[in-house]
Structures are given as structure tokens and as C-alpha cells.
Short mmCIF file of C-alpha atoms and ligand atoms in Angstrom, two decimals:
data_model
loop_
_atom_site.label_atom_id
_atom_site.label_comp_id
_atom_site.label_asym_id
_atom_site.label_seq_id
_atom_site.Cartn_x
_atom_site.Cartn_y
_atom_site.Cartn_z
CA MET S 24 -20.62 -29.04 28.42
CA ILE S 25 -23.17 -26.28 28.89
CA ARG S 26 -22.04 -22.91 27.74
CA PRO S 27 -22.21 -20.39 30.60
CA MET S 28 -24.71 -17.59 30.00
CA PHE S 29 -22.23 -15.00 30.93
CA ARG S 30 -18.76 -14.82 29.44
CA PRO S 31 -16.24 -12.42 30.94
CA MET S 32 -15.41 -9.54 28.59
CA THR S 33 -11.75 -10.58 28.32
CA ASP S 34 -12.77 -13.99 26.91
CA SER S 35 -14.97 -12.37 24.29
CA LEU S 36 -12.17 -9.98 23.39
CA SER S 37 -9.65 -12.74 22.93
CA GLU S 38 -12.17 -14.77 20.90
CA LEU S 39 -12.77 -11.70 18.77
CA ARG S 40 -9.03 -11.30 18.23
CA ASP S 41 -8.71 -14.95 17.17
CA GLU S 42 -11.60 -14.60 14.76
CA LEU S 43 -10.23 -11.37 13.26
CA ARG S 44 -6.76 -12.87 12.89
CA GLU S 45 -8.15 -15.76 10.87
CA ILE S 46 -10.04 -13.33 8.63
CA GLU S 47 -6.83 -11.29 8.19
CA ASP S 48 -4.86 -14.46 7.40
CA LEU S 49 -7.39 -15.56 4.80
CA SER S 50 -7.19 -12.10 3.22
CA SER S 51 -3.40 -12.33 3.20
CA ILE S 52 -3.62 -15.62 1.28
CA ASP S 53 -5.76 -13.78 -1.27
CA GLN S 54 -3.17 -10.97 -1.38
CA LEU S 55 -0.33 -13.44 -1.85
CA MET S 56 -2.13 -14.96 -4.83
CA GLU S 57 -2.60 -11.48 -6.25
CA TRP S 58 1.07 -10.59 -5.75
CA ASP S 59 2.06 -13.79 -7.52
CA GLN S 60 -0.41 -13.11 -10.32
CA GLN S 61 1.15 -9.71 -10.97
CA THR S 62 4.82 -10.59 -10.57
CA GLN S 63 5.50 -14.29 -11.32
CA MET S 64 2.54 -16.23 -12.65
CA PRO S 65 2.73 -17.58 -16.23
CA GLU S 66 -0.20 -16.62 -18.48
CA GLY S 67 -1.47 -20.19 -18.38
CA GLY S 68 -2.27 -19.85 -14.69
CA ALA S 69 -4.87 -17.11 -15.17
CA VAL S 70 -8.08 -19.15 -15.24
CA ALA S 71 -7.27 -21.33 -12.24
CA ARG S 72 -5.99 -18.31 -10.31
CA GLY S 73 -9.23 -16.42 -10.96
CA ARG S 74 -11.16 -19.38 -9.56
CA GLN S 75 -8.88 -19.73 -6.52
CA MET S 76 -9.12 -16.05 -5.69
CA ALA S 77 -12.92 -16.08 -6.06
CA LEU S 78 -13.05 -19.03 -3.62
CA ILE S 79 -10.94 -17.29 -0.99
CA GLY S 80 -12.96 -14.10 -1.54
CA LYS S 81 -16.14 -16.05 -0.80
CA LEU S 82 -14.65 -17.56 2.36
CA VAL S 83 -13.52 -14.14 3.57
CA HIS S 84 -16.97 -12.67 2.94
CA GLN S 85 -18.65 -15.54 4.84
CA ARG S 86 -16.37 -15.01 7.83
CA ARG S 87 -16.79 -11.23 7.75
CA THR S 88 -20.57 -11.50 7.88
CA SER S 89 -20.94 -14.56 10.14
CA THR S 90 -23.45 -14.74 12.97
CA ARG S 91 -20.62 -15.80 15.26
CA LEU S 92 -18.71 -12.56 14.56
CA GLY S 93 -21.95 -10.59 15.02
CA ASP S 94 -22.59 -12.25 18.40
CA LEU S 95 -19.05 -11.57 19.58
CA LEU S 96 -19.29 -7.92 18.62
CA GLY S 97 -22.72 -7.71 20.26
CA SER S 98 -21.33 -9.01 23.54
CA LEU S 99 -18.61 -6.33 23.39
CA ARG S 100 -20.91 -3.37 22.77
CA SER S 101 -19.86 -1.61 25.98
CA VAL S 102 -16.18 -1.71 24.95
CA GLN S 103 -16.97 0.31 21.81
CA ASP S 104 -17.21 3.56 23.73
CA GLU S 105 -13.87 3.11 25.48
CA ASP S 106 -11.14 5.51 24.53
CA SER S 107 -8.65 2.63 24.34
CA ALA S 108 -7.01 0.38 21.77
CA ASP S 109 -9.66 -2.28 22.50
CA GLY S 110 -12.41 0.29 22.02
CA ALA S 111 -10.94 1.30 18.66
CA LEU S 112 -10.65 -2.36 17.61
CA VAL S 113 -14.27 -3.16 18.46
CA ARG S 114 -15.47 0.04 16.75
CA ARG S 115 -13.56 -0.74 13.57
CA ALA S 116 -14.59 -4.40 13.50
CA THR S 117 -18.24 -3.44 14.10
CA ARG S 118 -18.11 -0.87 11.34
CA ASP S 119 -16.65 -3.41 8.88
CA PHE S 120 -19.19 -6.02 9.93
CA MET S 121 -22.16 -3.67 9.50
CA ARG S 122 -20.95 -2.53 6.08
CA ALA S 123 -20.42 -6.08 4.86
CA ARG S 124 -23.83 -7.21 6.19
CA ARG S 125 -25.69 -4.43 4.43
CA LEU S 126 -24.65 -5.63 0.98
CA PRO S 127 -26.69 -8.56 -0.36
CA THR S 128 -24.47 -11.35 -1.69
CA ASP S 129 -26.26 -11.30 -5.07
CA PHE S 130 -25.48 -7.64 -5.46
CA VAL S 131 -21.80 -8.12 -4.58
CA THR S 132 -21.56 -10.88 -7.19
CA GLU S 133 -23.34 -8.78 -9.84
CA LEU S 134 -21.03 -5.83 -9.19
CA LYS S 135 -17.93 -8.01 -9.31
CA GLU S 136 -18.94 -9.66 -12.57
CA HIS S 137 -19.88 -6.35 -14.13
CA THR S 138 -16.65 -4.59 -13.16
CA ALA S 139 -14.57 -7.54 -14.42
CA ALA S 140 -16.36 -7.32 -17.81
CA SER S 141 -15.99 -3.53 -17.78
CA TYR S 142 -12.23 -3.82 -17.27
CA VAL S 143 -11.93 -6.10 -20.31
CA ALA S 144 -14.05 -3.68 -22.39
CA TRP S 145 -11.84 -0.77 -21.28
CA THR S 146 -8.61 -2.55 -22.32
CA LYS S 147 -10.07 -2.62 -25.87
CA ALA S 148 -11.80 0.78 -25.89
CA LYS S 149 -8.77 2.74 -24.67
CA PRO S 150 -6.26 1.87 -27.44
CA ASN S 151 -9.04 2.16 -30.08
CA ASN S 152 -10.16 5.60 -28.86
CA ASP S 153 -13.65 4.12 -28.70
CA PHE S 154 -15.65 5.72 -25.90
CA ALA S 155 -18.94 4.84 -27.66
CA SER S 156 -18.32 1.11 -27.14
CA ILE S 157 -17.84 1.48 -23.41
CA ALA S 158 -20.51 4.12 -22.72
CA PRO S 159 -23.33 1.60 -22.08
CA VAL S 160 -21.01 -0.38 -19.77
CA LEU S 161 -20.17 2.78 -17.84
CA GLU S 162 -23.88 3.67 -17.59
CA LYS S 163 -24.44 0.34 -15.89
CA THR S 164 -21.47 0.99 -13.56
CA VAL S 165 -23.02 4.32 -12.54
CA GLU S 166 -26.34 2.60 -11.88
CA LEU S 167 -24.67 -0.12 -9.77
CA SER S 168 -22.69 2.52 -7.86
CA ARG S 169 -25.94 4.34 -7.04
CA ARG S 170 -27.51 1.07 -5.92
CA LEU S 171 -24.50 0.32 -3.74
CA ALA S 172 -24.83 3.73 -2.08
CA GLY S 173 -28.54 3.08 -1.63
CA PHE S 174 -27.81 0.25 0.84
CA PHE S 175 -26.58 2.96 3.23
CA PRO S 176 -29.56 5.20 3.84
CA ASP S 177 -27.92 7.67 6.27
CA GLN S 178 -26.31 9.96 3.73
CA ASP S 179 -26.41 13.59 2.67
CA HIS S 180 -24.96 12.86 -0.77
CA VAL S 181 -25.20 9.71 -2.87
CA ALA S 182 -21.35 9.54 -2.98
CA ASP S 183 -20.94 9.70 0.81
CA PRO S 184 -21.15 5.93 1.43
CA LEU S 185 -18.70 5.30 -1.42
CA ILE S 186 -16.22 7.81 0.00
CA ASP S 187 -16.70 6.45 3.53
CA GLU S 188 -15.44 3.05 2.37
CA HIS S 189 -11.99 4.47 1.49
CA ASP S 190 -11.74 7.66 3.55
CA PRO S 191 -13.84 6.86 6.61
CA GLY S 192 -15.57 9.79 8.25
CA MET S 193 -15.18 12.08 5.24
CA THR S 194 -18.07 13.32 3.11
CA VAL S 195 -18.66 15.14 -0.15
CA ALA S 196 -19.33 18.33 1.83
CA SER S 197 -16.16 18.14 3.94
CA ILE S 198 -13.99 17.31 0.91
CA GLN S 199 -15.54 19.94 -1.35
CA SER S 200 -14.88 22.67 1.18
CA VAL S 201 -11.15 21.82 1.09
CA PHE S 202 -10.99 21.22 -2.68
CA SER S 203 -12.80 24.43 -3.67
CA GLY S 204 -10.35 26.55 -1.68
CA LEU S 205 -7.43 24.72 -3.25
CA ARG S 206 -8.66 24.98 -6.83
CA LYS S 207 -9.24 28.72 -6.50
CA GLU S 208 -5.56 29.26 -5.68
CA LEU S 209 -4.08 26.48 -7.77
CA VAL S 210 -5.44 27.49 -11.21
CA PRO S 211 -3.81 30.98 -11.11
CA LEU S 212 -0.51 29.52 -9.85
CA ALA S 213 -0.44 26.97 -12.69
CA ASN S 214 -1.28 29.66 -15.26
CA ALA S 215 1.51 31.93 -14.00
CA ILE S 216 3.99 29.07 -14.41
CA PHE S 217 2.75 28.01 -17.88
CA ASP S 218 3.81 31.44 -19.18
CA LYS S 219 7.42 30.86 -18.10
CA GLN S 220 10.25 29.07 -19.83
CA GLY S 221 10.84 25.55 -18.48
CA PRO S 222 14.27 24.16 -17.50
CA ARG S 223 16.55 21.91 -19.52
CA ARG S 224 15.44 18.23 -19.53
CA ASP S 225 17.22 16.70 -22.53
CA PHE S 226 19.58 14.54 -20.45
CA LEU S 227 16.70 12.59 -18.86
CA SER S 228 16.04 10.76 -22.13
CA ARG S 229 19.60 9.47 -22.51
CA SER S 230 20.46 5.84 -21.80
CA PHE S 231 20.16 4.71 -18.16
CA PRO S 232 20.71 0.90 -18.05
CA ILE S 233 17.83 -0.69 -16.14
CA PRO S 234 19.81 -3.00 -13.78
CA LYS S 235 21.74 0.07 -12.60
CA GLN S 236 18.51 2.01 -12.08
CA TYR S 237 17.23 -0.80 -9.85
CA ALA S 238 20.44 -0.85 -7.82
CA PHE S 239 20.35 2.92 -7.31
CA ASN S 240 16.65 2.94 -6.36
CA ARG S 241 17.28 0.19 -3.84
CA GLU S 242 20.01 2.23 -2.23
CA VAL S 243 17.72 5.27 -2.02
CA ILE S 244 14.76 3.57 -0.35
CA GLU S 245 17.03 1.73 2.06
CA ALA S 246 18.44 5.13 3.09
CA LEU S 247 14.89 6.47 3.52
CA GLY S 248 14.16 3.60 5.90
CA TYR S 249 12.53 0.77 3.93
CA ASP S 250 13.45 -2.42 5.79
CA PHE S 251 14.49 -5.16 3.34
CA SER S 252 14.57 -7.79 6.10
CA ARG S 253 10.76 -7.35 6.23
CA GLY S 254 10.15 -6.69 2.55
CA ARG S 255 11.33 -7.14 -1.00
CA ILE S 256 11.01 -5.50 -4.36
CA ASP S 257 9.98 -7.16 -7.62
CA GLU S 258 8.99 -6.11 -11.13
CA ALA S 259 5.35 -5.57 -12.10
CA ALA S 260 3.60 -3.70 -14.92
CA HIS S 261 1.73 -1.45 -12.47
CA PRO S 262 3.73 -0.70 -9.30
CA PHE S 263 2.01 -1.37 -5.98
CA MET S 264 2.65 -2.03 -2.27
CA ILE S 265 1.19 -5.11 -0.58
CA ARG S 266 1.08 -6.31 3.02
CA PHE S 267 0.96 -9.98 4.04
CA ALA S 268 1.93 -9.42 7.70
CA ALA S 269 3.95 -6.97 9.78
CA GLY S 270 7.10 -8.85 8.80
CA ASP S 271 6.38 -9.02 5.08
CA ILE S 272 5.49 -5.79 3.29
CA ARG S 273 6.50 -5.81 -0.36
CA ILE S 274 6.67 -3.34 -3.19
CA THR S 275 6.97 -3.61 -6.95
CA THR S 276 8.45 -1.41 -9.63
CA ARG S 277 9.18 -1.17 -13.35
CA ALA S 278 11.66 0.83 -15.43
CA GLN S 279 12.29 2.47 -18.79
CA GLU S 280 15.82 2.80 -20.08
CA HIS S 281 15.24 6.33 -21.42
CA ASP S 282 13.49 7.81 -18.37
CA PRO S 283 15.09 6.97 -15.01
CA THR S 284 12.58 9.18 -13.14
CA ASP S 285 9.66 6.83 -13.84
CA SER S 286 11.19 3.98 -11.86
CA LEU S 287 12.88 6.13 -9.22
CA TYR S 288 9.75 8.05 -8.25
CA SER S 289 7.36 5.13 -8.43
CA THR S 290 9.78 3.15 -6.23
CA ILE S 291 9.97 5.96 -3.65
CA HIS S 292 6.16 6.30 -3.84
CA GLU S 293 5.55 2.64 -3.06
CA ALA S 294 8.29 2.65 -0.43
CA GLY S 295 6.41 5.56 1.21
CA HIS S 296 3.30 3.38 1.46
CA ALA S 297 5.49 0.58 2.83
CA LEU S 298 7.19 2.80 5.42
CA TYR S 299 3.73 3.49 6.86
CA GLU S 300 2.85 -0.22 6.99
CA GLN S 301 6.26 -1.37 8.29
CA ASN S 302 5.98 0.98 11.26
CA ILE S 303 2.48 0.17 12.48
CA ALA S 304 2.64 -1.05 16.11
CA ALA S 305 3.24 -4.82 16.21
CA ALA S 306 0.32 -5.26 18.63
CA LEU S 307 -2.12 -4.24 15.88
CA ASP S 308 -0.91 -6.90 13.42
CA GLY S 309 -3.58 -9.44 12.49
CA THR S 310 -6.42 -7.04 13.29
CA PRO S 311 -8.32 -4.59 11.06
CA LEU S 312 -6.33 -1.81 12.77
CA GLY S 313 -3.04 -3.23 11.44
CA HIS S 314 -3.31 -1.22 8.21
CA GLY S 315 -3.08 2.44 7.26
CA THR S 316 -6.22 4.27 8.35
CA SER S 317 -7.51 5.52 4.98
CA THR S 318 -6.65 5.89 1.31
CA GLY S 319 -6.00 9.61 1.79
CA VAL S 320 -3.63 9.19 4.74
CA HIS S 321 -1.86 6.35 2.94
CA GLU S 322 -1.39 8.50 -0.13
CA SER S 323 -0.13 11.33 2.09
CA GLN S 324 2.83 9.12 2.99
CA SER S 325 3.64 7.90 -0.52
CA ARG S 326 3.48 11.48 -1.77
CA LEU S 327 5.43 12.89 1.16
CA TRP S 328 8.37 10.62 0.45
CA GLU S 329 8.04 10.84 -3.33
CA ASN S 330 7.57 14.60 -3.65
CA ARG S 331 8.32 16.48 -0.48
CA VAL S 332 11.49 14.46 0.11
CA GLY S 333 12.35 12.91 -3.28
CA ARG S 334 11.82 16.05 -5.35
CA SER S 335 13.60 18.35 -2.92
CA ARG S 336 16.91 20.12 -3.41
CA ALA S 337 18.23 18.47 -0.22
CA PHE S 338 17.49 15.03 -1.66
CA TRP S 339 19.43 15.73 -4.84
CA ASP S 340 22.29 17.40 -2.99
CA ARG S 341 22.66 14.17 -1.09
CA PHE S 342 21.99 11.57 -3.81
CA PHE S 343 23.22 13.24 -7.00
CA PRO S 344 26.89 12.25 -6.53
CA ARG S 345 25.84 8.57 -6.34
CA PHE S 346 23.42 9.01 -9.24
CA GLN S 347 26.18 10.51 -11.37
CA GLU S 348 28.63 7.78 -10.35
CA THR S 349 26.02 5.20 -11.43
CA PHE S 350 25.37 6.85 -14.82
CA PRO S 351 28.59 8.74 -15.65
CA GLU S 352 27.95 8.83 -19.41
CA ALA S 353 24.37 10.17 -19.30
CA LEU S 354 25.15 12.77 -16.64
CA LYS S 355 28.57 14.02 -17.69
CA ASP S 356 27.36 17.60 -18.28
CA VAL S 357 24.77 17.77 -15.46
CA ASP S 358 24.89 18.84 -11.80
CA ALA S 359 22.56 18.41 -8.79
CA GLU S 360 20.87 21.76 -9.39
CA ALA S 361 20.10 20.92 -13.04
CA MET S 362 18.67 17.58 -11.93
CA TYR S 363 16.52 19.26 -9.26
CA ARG S 364 15.14 21.74 -11.80
CA ALA S 365 14.52 19.12 -14.50
CA ILE S 366 12.48 16.83 -12.27
CA ASN S 367 10.35 19.76 -11.10
CA THR S 368 9.20 20.90 -14.53
CA VAL S 369 5.59 22.16 -14.55
CA GLU S 370 3.61 21.87 -17.76
CA ARG S 371 0.17 21.70 -19.30
CA SER S 372 -0.29 17.97 -19.29
CA LEU S 373 -2.95 15.52 -20.37
CA ILE S 374 -2.08 12.51 -18.23
CA ARG S 375 -2.75 12.54 -14.48
CA VAL S 376 -0.17 9.93 -13.49
CA ASP S 377 2.62 11.87 -15.21
CA ALA S 378 1.55 15.27 -13.89
CA ASP S 379 3.83 17.52 -11.80
CA GLU S 380 3.09 18.60 -8.24
CA VAL S 381 1.34 21.83 -9.30
CA THR S 382 -1.10 20.40 -11.85
CA TYR S 383 -1.67 16.93 -10.35
CA ASN S 384 -4.52 17.95 -8.06
CA LEU S 385 -6.30 19.79 -10.88
CA HIS S 386 -6.46 16.45 -12.70
CA VAL S 387 -7.84 14.73 -9.61
CA MET S 388 -10.44 17.37 -8.73
CA LEU S 389 -11.72 17.28 -12.32
CA ARG S 390 -12.44 13.56 -11.96
CA PHE S 391 -13.95 13.99 -8.49
CA ASP S 392 -16.39 16.67 -9.66
CA LEU S 393 -17.40 14.77 -12.78
CA GLU S 394 -18.05 11.54 -10.90
CA LEU S 395 -20.28 13.37 -8.43
CA GLN S 396 -22.28 14.76 -11.35
CA LEU S 397 -22.58 11.28 -12.89
CA LEU S 398 -23.83 9.88 -9.59
CA THR S 399 -26.46 12.59 -9.06
CA GLY S 400 -27.60 12.27 -12.69
CA GLU S 401 -26.68 15.89 -13.46
CA LEU S 402 -24.30 14.59 -16.13
CA LYS S 403 -25.14 11.81 -18.57
CA VAL S 404 -22.47 9.30 -19.55
CA ARG S 405 -22.86 10.21 -23.25
CA ASP S 406 -21.94 13.83 -22.42
CA LEU S 407 -18.93 12.85 -20.30
CA PRO S 408 -16.15 13.28 -22.93
CA GLU S 409 -17.38 16.78 -23.72
CA ALA S 410 -17.58 17.73 -20.04
CA TRP S 411 -14.09 16.27 -19.50
CA ASN S 412 -12.58 18.26 -22.34
CA ALA S 413 -14.26 21.50 -21.27
CA ARG S 414 -12.86 21.16 -17.76
CA MET S 415 -9.38 20.29 -19.08
CA LYS S 416 -9.47 23.50 -21.08
CA SER S 417 -10.58 25.70 -18.19
CA ASP S 418 -8.25 24.21 -15.55
CA LEU S 419 -5.20 23.06 -17.51
CA GLY S 420 -5.45 25.05 -20.73
CA VAL S 421 -5.19 21.97 -22.92
CA VAL S 422 -7.75 19.75 -24.64
CA PRO S 423 -7.01 16.08 -25.42
CA GLU S 424 -7.17 15.22 -29.09
CA THR S 425 -8.49 11.74 -28.35
CA ASP S 426 -10.45 10.07 -25.54
CA THR S 427 -7.53 7.64 -25.21
CA VAL S 428 -5.56 10.44 -23.56
CA GLY S 429 -8.76 11.99 -22.17
CA VAL S 430 -11.69 10.33 -20.46
CA LEU S 431 -10.41 6.79 -21.11
CA GLN S 432 -6.93 7.28 -19.62
CA ASP S 433 -7.53 6.13 -16.02
CA ILE S 434 -8.58 2.60 -15.14
CA HIS S 435 -10.71 3.53 -12.08
CA TRP S 436 -14.19 4.15 -13.57
CA TYR S 437 -13.79 1.02 -15.64
CA CYS S 438 -12.69 -1.48 -12.98
CA THR S 439 -14.63 -0.53 -9.86
CA THR S 440 -17.50 1.73 -8.80
CA VAL S 441 -17.79 5.32 -9.98
CA GLY S 442 -17.10 7.39 -6.86
CA GLY S 443 -15.03 6.75 -3.77
CA THR S 444 -11.45 6.52 -4.99
CA PHE S 445 -10.26 9.70 -6.71
CA GLN S 446 -10.57 12.09 -3.76
CA GLY S 447 -7.87 10.13 -1.91
CA TYR S 448 -5.16 11.19 -4.37
CA ALA S 449 -5.68 14.91 -3.78
CA LEU S 450 -6.37 14.51 -0.07
CA GLY S 451 -3.01 12.74 0.19
CA ASN S 452 -1.10 15.70 -1.23
CA ILE S 453 -2.96 18.16 0.99
CA MET S 454 -2.37 16.08 4.13
CA SER S 455 1.27 15.43 3.30
CA ALA S 456 2.06 19.16 3.52
CA GLN S 457 0.18 19.49 6.80
CA PHE S 458 2.04 16.55 8.36
CA TYR S 459 5.36 17.76 7.02
CA ASP S 460 4.91 21.28 8.42
CA ALA S 461 3.94 19.85 11.81
CA ALA S 462 7.06 17.66 11.80
CA LEU S 463 9.32 20.62 11.00
CA LYS S 464 7.70 22.71 13.72
CA SER S 465 8.19 19.99 16.32
CA SER S 466 11.94 20.58 16.61
CA GLU S 467 14.54 22.81 15.03
CA THR S 468 16.92 19.94 14.35
CA ILE S 469 14.51 18.17 11.98
CA GLU S 470 14.61 21.09 9.58
CA ARG S 471 18.42 21.25 9.76
CA ASP S 472 18.75 17.49 9.22
CA VAL S 473 16.34 17.47 6.30
CA ALA S 474 18.27 20.31 4.67
CA ARG S 475 21.40 18.14 4.99
CA GLY S 476 19.61 15.17 3.39
CA ASP S 477 19.23 13.27 6.66
CA PHE S 478 15.61 12.09 6.95
CA THR S 479 15.93 9.90 10.06
CA GLN S 480 14.32 12.38 12.44
CA LEU S 481 11.54 13.19 10.01
CA ARG S 482 10.76 9.48 9.79
CA GLY S 483 10.81 9.27 13.59
CA TRP S 484 8.18 12.00 13.85
CA LEU S 485 5.98 10.23 11.31
CA VAL S 486 6.30 6.90 13.14
CA GLU S 487 5.41 8.57 16.43
CA ASN S 488 2.48 10.65 15.18
CA VAL S 489 1.07 8.72 12.22
CA TYR S 490 2.48 5.27 11.43
CA GLN S 491 2.39 3.44 14.76
CA HIS S 492 -1.34 4.12 15.18
CA GLY S 493 -2.35 2.11 12.09
CA GLY S 494 -6.13 2.29 11.83
CA ARG S 495 -6.72 3.27 15.45
CA TYR S 496 -7.86 6.82 14.62
CA LEU S 497 -10.08 7.96 11.78
CA PRO S 498 -8.33 10.41 9.43
CA ASP S 499 -9.87 13.59 10.88
CA ALA S 500 -8.83 12.69 14.44
CA LEU S 501 -5.37 11.56 13.34
CA ILE S 502 -4.75 14.86 11.52
CA GLN S 503 -6.03 16.92 14.45
CA ASN S 504 -3.88 14.97 16.96
CA ALA S 505 -0.74 15.05 14.84
CA THR S 506 -0.89 18.63 13.58
CA GLY S 507 -3.12 20.44 16.09
CA ALA S 508 -5.50 21.56 13.34
CA PRO S 509 -8.25 20.17 11.12
CA LEU S 510 -7.50 19.31 7.49
CA THR S 511 -6.62 22.45 5.52
CA HIS S 512 -5.15 23.11 2.07
CA ALA S 513 -3.14 26.13 3.31
CA PRO S 514 0.19 24.35 4.06
CA PHE S 515 0.10 22.62 0.67
CA MET S 516 -0.49 25.90 -1.21
CA ARG S 517 2.24 27.66 0.77
CA TYR S 518 4.64 24.85 -0.07
CA LEU S 519 3.84 25.02 -3.80
CA GLU S 520 4.06 28.83 -3.89
CA THR S 521 7.42 28.87 -2.14
CA LYS S 522 9.01 26.03 -4.08
CA PHE S 523 7.72 26.86 -7.56
CA GLY S 524 7.86 30.62 -7.00
CA GLU S 525 11.61 30.24 -6.58
CA LEU S 526 12.00 27.74 -9.43
CA TYR S 527 9.98 29.79 -11.92
CA ASP S 528 10.94 33.23 -10.64
CA LEU S 529 7.34 34.35 -9.98
ZN1 ZN H 626 -0.15 5.47 -3.94
#
């Protein structure tokens, strides 16, 4: 049969959808192997699993860069400009295709091999407080990150292409303008709190049997809206959320007997990511739009549920009676208010992942600024620990005694490129406050319900304005549409000042 020269647009669109679904399905197989690797797989499976995942990764890359996909997208060029779901799909698929095509396969392999070796080196350097051993490895990572950025010539800053991968449409300039305003207000707030006496926290290190923690956490996230008929929760060393399809969005958790907050808040955090994914419109499933739109927006949802909801007085008013019933011995001399105060302690801390809401973004902005300096060459890798410690002293008033709890603490620079990931953590907090304020403003009853510990309406607003759209809008447009304003740090600062001003009597 001779192929007609002209194919109607609808045929090309449905062919594109079929092609994209197969790519998504292949990626889901890769994800499933990763989930299994982190939750179930015996140690003996590691070598074969590495090989299997590399094979699927290669197949996915071939499909993502195929001439057939390029031809399909080419024939749909006119759809790209449409202000419709199809237009958004073709735009996103074209963007992904162009990005993937720009990277030579040899380079992708070199980067992958290097970052895998770097991760292994980091697992040894960190416990041994041995930055010197990993410095040459990190130098190479910086060089590879610069080369990666170099494949994208339209850039104002060398980090822009790296950021664009995770937070599409955002740049160093747009992020710095938000971060610099935030830092200026955040450092004095943190300092004012550091001078005050913290609340009582002794009861949090009593015994909280782990199976009971898991049962309680399950009850909490079910009440917040996590749908167990389309998900499940398993144990893993590093908690994460993973999507295989619209009907299968899983989370993982871990627990410590003498700190129930670790498991509770990481479970709510991952459930927040999952709430986003579980509520993306079904029609977008199996396409590149069937995922959250960016790292920053994703993190805005995990942090909204973890902090804005989970660390609120309303949350503890509602859940403390059940918490106390679950752990009567540990909580015999504690009430909801004491719990609320204890889990909102602000302190000079060394470790980002354990930091409170006030100091967390200072940790993130420190990393963001340093990685920009590494990428531009302003800062040499050998001078990094010193620069790290100086910034810790000026922003957090504390200097790590070892690199283990300093520059070696986070995995990111040692398992992927330098640049592109840290900004998302702070952007998430900033966005979460902006979304939350917009939700409260949308109707008086939301605020009343939230104060009573009923989060159904809040979730409804998020589904309507954020979740259902998946990747249809880039972050800037999504924020503007949902909140009526561009990204700003003001709602986040107002939230911190009000909450912690009351808690610390400022
Ligand atoms: Zn997260």
C-alpha cells in the first residue's frame, strides 16, 4: 500500500498519542524495577537489576529521540500554537524531544557512568569525613555539568538549561529575584527566634512502637485524601513517591521508635506528592502531561500538606486525641498544644532535611548560590568546604565541625549534575504559601473548615486549580492562573511571621 502524502491531523495526533503512551509505559517498567529495587529486592539481585534498568533506559532513549517521533511532531507543528490540551501536549512532547536530541548518546553514557561512580565515592567519603578524596570527582561533575549546559546555547546563565530541565521556564535571574527578597527577611526572623527559649520536646524521644506509628500515619493520610485503592505504602530507606499509572501511585516510608515525627512527616510529605499525581485528569494519563508540571510545583504540594496542614494547630486539634490513644504511655502528660509547639521548634541546625520551616530555605539557598558559583568558575571545588562553612555561619549562626555534617551531607552533588535540583525545594515552600492563601481567599468556608481540621474543601480547590492540569501549564502560568499573581515570596514570609511570631512571642 502506498502511504498517502497527506495525513489528516487527527490521525497524526492519535499516532502521536500511541507513540507517547508506549514511551510512558516503558518508563513505568523502569520505575517499577526501581520501586522493587528500593523496597523488596534481595541484595543478590543488584547486578542483574542494574543491567535490566540500563537496557530499558536505552530503549526509552531510542524511542524518545526516534525519527518517527520527530516526523510526527513535525507534521503537527501547527497544533503547537493552539491554546488547547492538544496544543499543550504537542508543545511538551516537542520540548522533550528537542532536549533529548541535543544530548549526544556518548555524553549521556559518560555522565551516567561518572555519576554512578561519584555516588559510590560519596558513600565512602561522607562517613569518613573525607572531602579530599571526593574533590577530584566533584571537579569532574562540575565540568560535565558545564558541558551538559553547553549543548543548549540559548542561555543567559550556564545554570539556566539545568534549571529548565526540572523547573521549566524558570531561570537563574527569575529565581534569584525571589530568593534574594526572601533571604533578606528570613535571616533577621531566624535570628530573632534563636534568642528565645524553645518549647518542651522531651516526650518526642520516648518509645513509640513502629507498627503503631504506621497504623496512625495511614489513618492520617487517608483522612487527607490519599486513595489506597489506587496506591499503597511500603518501607524504604529513603522515602519517595512513584507513579506507574493513574491507578497506581505509591509511596514509601520508614520509622524510628524514638522519634515518631520522622515517619509521620515524611509520610505526609510523600502523600502530598501523591495527592497531586492521583488527581491529575485521567485524560492526561499515558502522556508527558500526566505528571506534575515541575519539581517546584510538586514540592509545593508535599510541603503544603506536610507543613501548612500537618504542622498546624488545627491538624493537632483534630488528630491529637487519636495520637494519644495510640501511644497512651508516651503521651500521658502531653496535650495537643504541647505537641503543636514541640513539632514547630526552630533552631540553629546543621542538617537541611531535619530543618524547621524557618531555617529550611536558608539551607537550600546556600546550596543554590554555591552551585552557581561552582558552575561559573567563581568558586573552586577545593575552596567549597570553606565557602560552605562561612555561609552557614552568616545565615544560620553555626559552623559544622566536620564535612560529614557540612558539605558532604546531601547526596545531590554526588549523584547527578551540579545545578538544577536545589532551587525546587525552596520554590516549593514559597509557592505552597501562595497557593494556600489563594485557596483561603476563594471562599470563607474553606478557612472555617481548615480551622476545624476538615481539609476536604482545601483539597478540592487544589484539584481544581493545580492538580487536574498535570503538566498542561508551565509553572509561571499555573501560578498566575491559580493565584492571580506571579510568583512572590510575600505570602510565605507573612505566614512564617504570623505563625512563629505567635509561637515565639516576637
Ligand atoms: Zn518532596
